[in-house]
């Protein structure tokens, strides 16, 4: 079924000239924008975009649908606004807070906070962000709050309000025989000779892990890359390789082992934080949001960090 959001997304692709520019404007990931366009094209029965060099462009039919989509979205907004202005809508206006979160935090923290904690005393608009992007978007005034990441021990470099929600260390994971080998004393050097599954090259987590490995003079030889933590664990088993995985994303399997330290080398660590403007600390919505998110992380924790 066609949705108003799909129409808005298609119009944004047309207005901004591409998937990535539209994704930035909508505060979505490029893959989320692509999926919406693909779903809308399936409903239409014909493609709305086509390859254009390394990017894409709207087809002739896509441009026509985008123009219609813009008109439909405008009619919707004007109709709702007019009905509200005429007094036909009696629902009191509530504070609307724009909140961003990286994908795993959306699943394990934000959505449980909304669905399991009763009605919030304010409305919330959710946006998917990159893991370390939330702080910047709050600082620029794009979002009012964000669930973001920071390296454990990192000192804030701005005047934003930062509240730790969860310490989320990475762990070494892999087949049990490999984990047994790396937990022996003096196992640091053999880590450079082992096969690794790493995050997508250039991603935030890839930079975090690469910096950590370089600090311990380890050169990782990747045999696979993915930003999907569940898939990373599957790949580690299939490729007989090691991977770093956040403790919050660990899979429970008999053919997968884990440890916090290889020889004398610890896994990297990060902290999930709630970020907002400094003035937000004195507001009621921030206090409620902080409490709900902390309660949600407590409910969804339950992961043993040992082997």
C-alpha positions as a Python dict, from the first residue, in 0.01 Angstrom:
ca = {
    (1, 'X'): (0, 0, 0),
    (2, 'X'): (127, 344, -96),
    (3, 'X'): (203, 576, 198),
    (4, 'X'): (228, 951, 229),
    (5, 'X'): (587, 907, 352),
    (6, 'X'): (679, 730, 26),
    (7, 'X'): (539, 1023, -171),
    (8, 'X'): (738, 1270, 40),
    (9, 'X'): (1054, 1064, -2),
    (10, 'X'): (1016, 1047, -381),
    (11, 'X'): (956, 1423, -396),
    (12, 'X'): (1269, 1477, -183),
    (13, 'X'): (1479, 1263, -422),
    (14, 'X'): (1351, 1476, -710),
    (15, 'X'): (1409, 1804, -525),
    (16, 'X'): (1758, 1721, -397),
    (17, 'X'): (1880, 1537, -705),
    (18, 'X'): (1962, 1196, -561),
    (19, 'X'): (1924, 930, -293),
    (20, 'X'): (2209, 1047, -67),
    (21, 'X'): (2108, 1415, -70),
    (22, 'X'): (1746, 1321, -1),
    (23, 'X'): (1852, 1089, 282),
    (24, 'X'): (2050, 1370, 444),
    (25, 'X'): (1755, 1609, 416),
    (26, 'X'): (1512, 1354, 561),
    (27, 'X'): (1758, 1232, 829),
    (28, 'X'): (1729, 876, 700),
    (29, 'X'): (1988, 629, 578),
    (30, 'X'): (2033, 600, 198),
    (31, 'X'): (1919, 237, 220),
    (32, 'X'): (1593, 342, 390),
    (33, 'X'): (1526, 596, 112),
    (34, 'X'): (1605, 335, -156),
    (35, 'X'): (1368, 84, 5),
    (36, 'X'): (1084, 336, 11),
    (37, 'X'): (1138, 425, -356),
    (38, 'X'): (1156, 56, -450),
    (39, 'X'): (832, -20, -260),
    (40, 'X'): (655, 273, -426),
    (41, 'X'): (776, 155, -768),
    (42, 'X'): (637, -192, -697),
    (43, 'X'): (298, -39, -618),
    (44, 'X'): (311, 165, -940),
    (45, 'X'): (412, -134, -1151),
    (46, 'X'): (704, 41, -1322),
    (47, 'X'): (1051, 162, -1216),
    (48, 'X'): (1079, 513, -1075),
    (49, 'X'): (1461, 539, -1088),
    (50, 'X'): (1737, 423, -1319),
    (51, 'X'): (2118, 407, -1299),
    (52, 'X'): (2308, 726, -1381),
    (53, 'X'): (2683, 668, -1364),
    (54, 'X'): (2760, 587, -1002),
    (55, 'X'): (2427, 722, -883),
    (56, 'X'): (2063, 712, -989),
    (57, 'X'): (1813, 947, -1144),
    (58, 'X'): (1437, 951, -1177),
    (59, 'X'): (1290, 796, -1488),
    (60, 'X'): (1044, 1000, -1694),
    (61, 'X'): (761, 814, -1520),
    (62, 'X'): (936, 868, -1186),
    (63, 'X'): (951, 1245, -1242),
    (64, 'X'): (582, 1253, -1326),
    (65, 'X'): (491, 1053, -1015),
    (66, 'X'): (720, 1276, -802),
    (67, 'X'): (531, 1584, -920),
    (68, 'X'): (199, 1419, -839),
    (69, 'X'): (341, 1306, -502),
    (70, 'X'): (433, 1665, -417),
    (71, 'X'): (79, 1782, -495),
    (72, 'X'): (-74, 1505, -283),
    (73, 'X'): (155, 1584, 11),
    (74, 'X'): (73, 1956, -15),
    (75, 'X'): (-301, 1884, -30),
    (76, 'X'): (-273, 1661, 275),
    (77, 'X'): (-84, 1921, 477),
    (78, 'X'): (-318, 2205, 378),
    (79, 'X'): (-631, 1996, 449),
    (80, 'X'): (-512, 1892, 792),
    (81, 'X'): (-397, 2246, 877),
    (82, 'X'): (-727, 2396, 762),
    (83, 'X'): (-931, 2145, 962),
    (84, 'X'): (-723, 2219, 1269),
    (85, 'X'): (-764, 2594, 1220),
    (86, 'X'): (-1142, 2558, 1186),
    (87, 'X'): (-1155, 2402, 1530),
    (88, 'X'): (-1275, 2063, 1409),
    (89, 'X'): (-980, 1895, 1574),
    (90, 'X'): (-1015, 1912, 1949),
    (91, 'X'): (-698, 1726, 2046),
    (92, 'X'): (-471, 1958, 2242),
    (93, 'X'): (-139, 2038, 2087),
    (94, 'X'): (151, 1870, 2265),
    (95, 'X'): (522, 1927, 2259),
    (96, 'X'): (683, 1737, 1970),
    (97, 'X'): (1043, 1628, 2026),
    (98, 'X'): (1269, 1523, 1739),
    (99, 'X'): (1487, 1234, 1855),
    (100, 'X'): (1756, 1051, 1659),
    (101, 'X'): (1918, 714, 1729),
    (102, 'X'): (2150, 472, 1552),
    (103, 'X'): (1983, 149, 1427),
    (104, 'X'): (2067, -95, 1709),
    (105, 'X'): (1971, 166, 1972),
    (106, 'X'): (1637, 215, 1797),
    (107, 'X'): (1568, -158, 1825),
    (108, 'X'): (1708, -226, 2173),
    (109, 'X'): (1630, 100, 2353),
    (110, 'X'): (1412, 363, 2189),
    (111, 'X'): (1132, 145, 2051),
    (112, 'X'): (1103, -60, 2374),
    (113, 'X'): (1090, 269, 2567),
    (114, 'X'): (793, 378, 2358),
    (115, 'X'): (604, 48, 2344),
    (116, 'X'): (658, -82, 2699),
    (117, 'X'): (652, 230, 2916),
    (118, 'X'): (302, 366, 2861),
    (119, 'X'): (206, 684, 2681),
    (120, 'X'): (465, 959, 2671),
    (121, 'X'): (349, 1307, 2780),
    (122, 'X'): (484, 1446, 2453),
    (123, 'X'): (492, 1350, 2086),
    (124, 'X'): (809, 1209, 1938),
    (125, 'X'): (943, 1208, 1583),
    (126, 'X'): (1215, 945, 1534),
    (127, 'X'): (1505, 965, 1291),
    (128, 'X'): (1771, 707, 1210),
    (129, 'X'): (2125, 842, 1247),
    (130, 'X'): (2477, 705, 1217),
    (131, 'X'): (2627, 579, 1547),
    (132, 'X'): (2837, 892, 1619),
    (133, 'X'): (2621, 1142, 1427),
    (134, 'X'): (2364, 1228, 1695),
    (135, 'X'): (2583, 1473, 1889),
    (136, 'X'): (2655, 1677, 1575),
    (137, 'X'): (2289, 1690, 1470),
    (138, 'X'): (2182, 1808, 1817),
    (139, 'X'): (2458, 2069, 1815),
    (140, 'X'): (2338, 2197, 1477),
    (141, 'X'): (1978, 2220, 1601),
    (142, 'X'): (1849, 1954, 1360),
    (143, 'X'): (1746, 1725, 1647),
    (144, 'X'): (1646, 1807, 2003),
    (145, 'X'): (1789, 1484, 2145),
    (146, 'X'): (1978, 1182, 2020),
    (147, 'X'): (2092, 841, 2139),
    (148, 'X'): (2452, 839, 2023),
    (149, 'X'): (2786, 673, 2088),
    (150, 'X'): (3110, 799, 2235),
    (151, 'X'): (3430, 617, 2312),
    (152, 'X'): (3452, 520, 2676),
    (153, 'X'): (3647, 786, 2867),
    (154, 'X'): (3607, 1046, 2589),
    (155, 'X'): (3558, 1395, 2731),
    (156, 'X'): (3273, 1605, 2584),
    (157, 'X'): (3402, 1880, 2355),
    (158, 'X'): (3090, 2096, 2355),
    (159, 'X'): (2829, 2241, 2588),
    (160, 'X'): (2567, 1973, 2523),
    (161, 'X'): (2402, 1774, 2800),
    (162, 'X'): (2535, 1415, 2783),
    (163, 'X'): (2383, 1138, 2997),
    (164, 'X'): (2537, 786, 2986),
    (165, 'X'): (2275, 518, 2920),
    (166, 'X'): (2484, 206, 2890),
    (167, 'X'): (2846, 96, 2884),
    (168, 'X'): (2865, -127, 2576),
    (169, 'X'): (3206, -295, 2540),
    (170, 'X'): (3301, -489, 2231),
    (171, 'X'): (3400, -853, 2269),
    (172, 'X'): (3618, -1087, 2067),
    (173, 'X'): (3385, -1347, 1911),
    (174, 'X'): (3454, -1647, 1691),
    (175, 'X'): (3459, -2027, 1684),
    (176, 'X'): (3546, -2176, 2026),
    (177, 'X'): (3889, -2306, 1918),
    (178, 'X'): (3995, -1959, 1798),
    (179, 'X'): (3872, -1791, 2116),
    (180, 'X'): (4061, -2049, 2322),
    (181, 'X'): (4376, -1968, 2127),
    (182, 'X'): (4353, -1590, 2174),
    (183, 'X'): (4285, -1612, 2548),
    (184, 'X'): (4618, -1780, 2615),
    (185, 'X'): (4893, -1563, 2766),
    (186, 'X'): (5093, -1375, 2502),
    (187, 'X'): (4821, -1411, 2237),
    (188, 'X'): (4852, -1051, 2117),
    (189, 'X'): (5097, -1114, 1836),
    (190, 'X'): (4905, -1408, 1678),
    (191, 'X'): (4604, -1178, 1637),
    (192, 'X'): (4776, -1021, 1336),
    (193, 'X'): (4798, -1362, 1168),
    (194, 'X'): (4431, -1449, 1215),
    (195, 'X'): (4139, -1388, 983),
    (196, 'X'): (3898, -1109, 1077),
    (197, 'X'): (3543, -997, 1002),
    (198, 'X'): (3536, -617, 1033),
    (199, 'X'): (3277, -339, 986),
    (200, 'X'): (3237, -167, 653),
    (201, 'X'): (3557, 18, 562),
    (202, 'X'): (3543, 383, 668),
    (203, 'X'): (3240, 344, 897),
    (204, 'X'): (3240, 481, 1251),
    (205, 'X'): (3285, 137, 1407),
    (206, 'X'): (3559, 49, 1159),
    (207, 'X'): (3752, 360, 1263),
    (208, 'X'): (3704, 278, 1632),
    (209, 'X'): (3828, -79, 1588),
    (210, 'X'): (4115, 18, 1354),
    (211, 'X'): (4240, 279, 1602),
    (212, 'X'): (4222, 29, 1886),
    (213, 'X'): (4409, -239, 1694),
    (214, 'X'): (4676, 8, 1580),
    (215, 'X'): (4723, 120, 1940),
    (216, 'X'): (4813, -242, 2023),
    (217, 'X'): (5026, -288, 1708),
    (218, 'X'): (4788, -541, 1552),
    (219, 'X'): (4733, -558, 1177),
    (220, 'X'): (4395, -719, 1108),
    (221, 'X'): (4354, -918, 786),
    (222, 'X'): (3984, -892, 690),
    (223, 'X'): (3816, -1180, 508),
    (224, 'X'): (3473, -1020, 536),
    (225, 'X'): (3310, -686, 614),
    (226, 'X'): (2958, -600, 728),
    (227, 'X'): (2780, -343, 947),
    (228, 'X'): (2523, -606, 1051),
    (229, 'X'): (2636, -747, 1388),
    (230, 'X'): (2427, -1062, 1358),
    (231, 'X'): (2568, -1129, 1013),
    (232, 'X'): (2922, -1057, 1139),
    (233, 'X'): (2888, -1342, 1387),
    (234, 'X'): (2755, -1577, 1120),
    (235, 'X'): (3048, -1482, 896),
    (236, 'X'): (3299, -1538, 1178),
    (237, 'X'): (3170, -1895, 1219),
    (238, 'X'): (3156, -1969, 846),
    (239, 'X'): (3498, -1817, 769),
    (240, 'X'): (3669, -1942, 1087),
    (241, 'X'): (3753, -1583, 1177),
    (242, 'X'): (3751, -1340, 1467),
    (243, 'X'): (3521, -1040, 1493),
    (244, 'X'): (3456, -756, 1737),
    (245, 'X'): (3088, -734, 1832),
    (246, 'X'): (2917, -502, 2086),
    (247, 'X'): (2802, -688, 2395),
    (248, 'X'): (2447, -565, 2330),
    (249, 'X'): (2438, -750, 1996),
    (250, 'X'): (2579, -1088, 2098),
    (251, 'X'): (2415, -1401, 1963),
    (252, 'X'): (2373, -1704, 2191),
    (253, 'X'): (2506, -2006, 2002),
    (254, 'X'): (2694, -2319, 2100),
    (255, 'X'): (2933, -2279, 1805),
    (256, 'X'): (3021, -1919, 1895),
    (257, 'X'): (3247, -1820, 2186),
    (258, 'X'): (3344, -1477, 2318),
    (259, 'X'): (3590, -1309, 2550),
    (260, 'X'): (3669, -960, 2677),
    (261, 'X'): (4046, -989, 2647),
    (262, 'X'): (4294, -1165, 2418),
    (263, 'X'): (4613, -1223, 2614),
    (264, 'X'): (4681, -879, 2758),
    (265, 'X'): (4488, -696, 2486),
    (266, 'X'): (4135, -581, 2581),
    (267, 'X'): (3851, -530, 2337),
    (268, 'X'): (3757, -166, 2260),
    (269, 'X'): (3470, -10, 2451),
    (270, 'X'): (3205, 250, 2384),
    (271, 'X'): (2927, 416, 2581),
    (272, 'X'): (2571, 473, 2464),
    (273, 'X'): (2467, 826, 2564),
    (274, 'X'): (2164, 1051, 2546),
    (275, 'X'): (2259, 1392, 2407),
    (276, 'X'): (2054, 1712, 2416),
    (277, 'X'): (2105, 2085, 2440),
    (278, 'X'): (2218, 2198, 2784),
    (279, 'X'): (1891, 2385, 2843),
    (280, 'X'): (1696, 2061, 2794),
    (281, 'X'): (1815, 1924, 3129),
    (282, 'X'): (1567, 2153, 3304),
    (283, 'X'): (1268, 2048, 3092),
    (284, 'X'): (1009, 1787, 3179),
    (285, 'X'): (1029, 1602, 2848),
    (286, 'X'): (1405, 1542, 2883),
    (287, 'X'): (1366, 1396, 3232),
    (288, 'X'): (1091, 1160, 3116),
    (289, 'X'): (1283, 1058, 2805),
    (290, 'X'): (1600, 988, 3004),
    (291, 'X'): (1411, 772, 3255),
    (292, 'X'): (1228, 573, 2986),
    (293, 'X'): (1546, 505, 2789),
    (294, 'X'): (1739, 397, 3097),
    (295, 'X'): (1455, 164, 3197),
    (296, 'X'): (1444, 17, 2845),
    (297, 'X'): (1819, -53, 2842),
    (298, 'X'): (1789, -219, 3184),
    (299, 'X'): (1516, -449, 3052),
    (300, 'X'): (1703, -540, 2734),
    (301, 'X'): (2049, -582, 2889),
    (302, 'X'): (2076, -934, 3032),
    (303, 'X'): (2398, -1024, 2844),
    (304, 'X'): (2686, -1194, 3020),
    (305, 'X'): (3015, -1040, 2914),
    (306, 'X'): (3227, -1349, 2981),
    (307, 'X'): (3296, -1658, 2774),
}
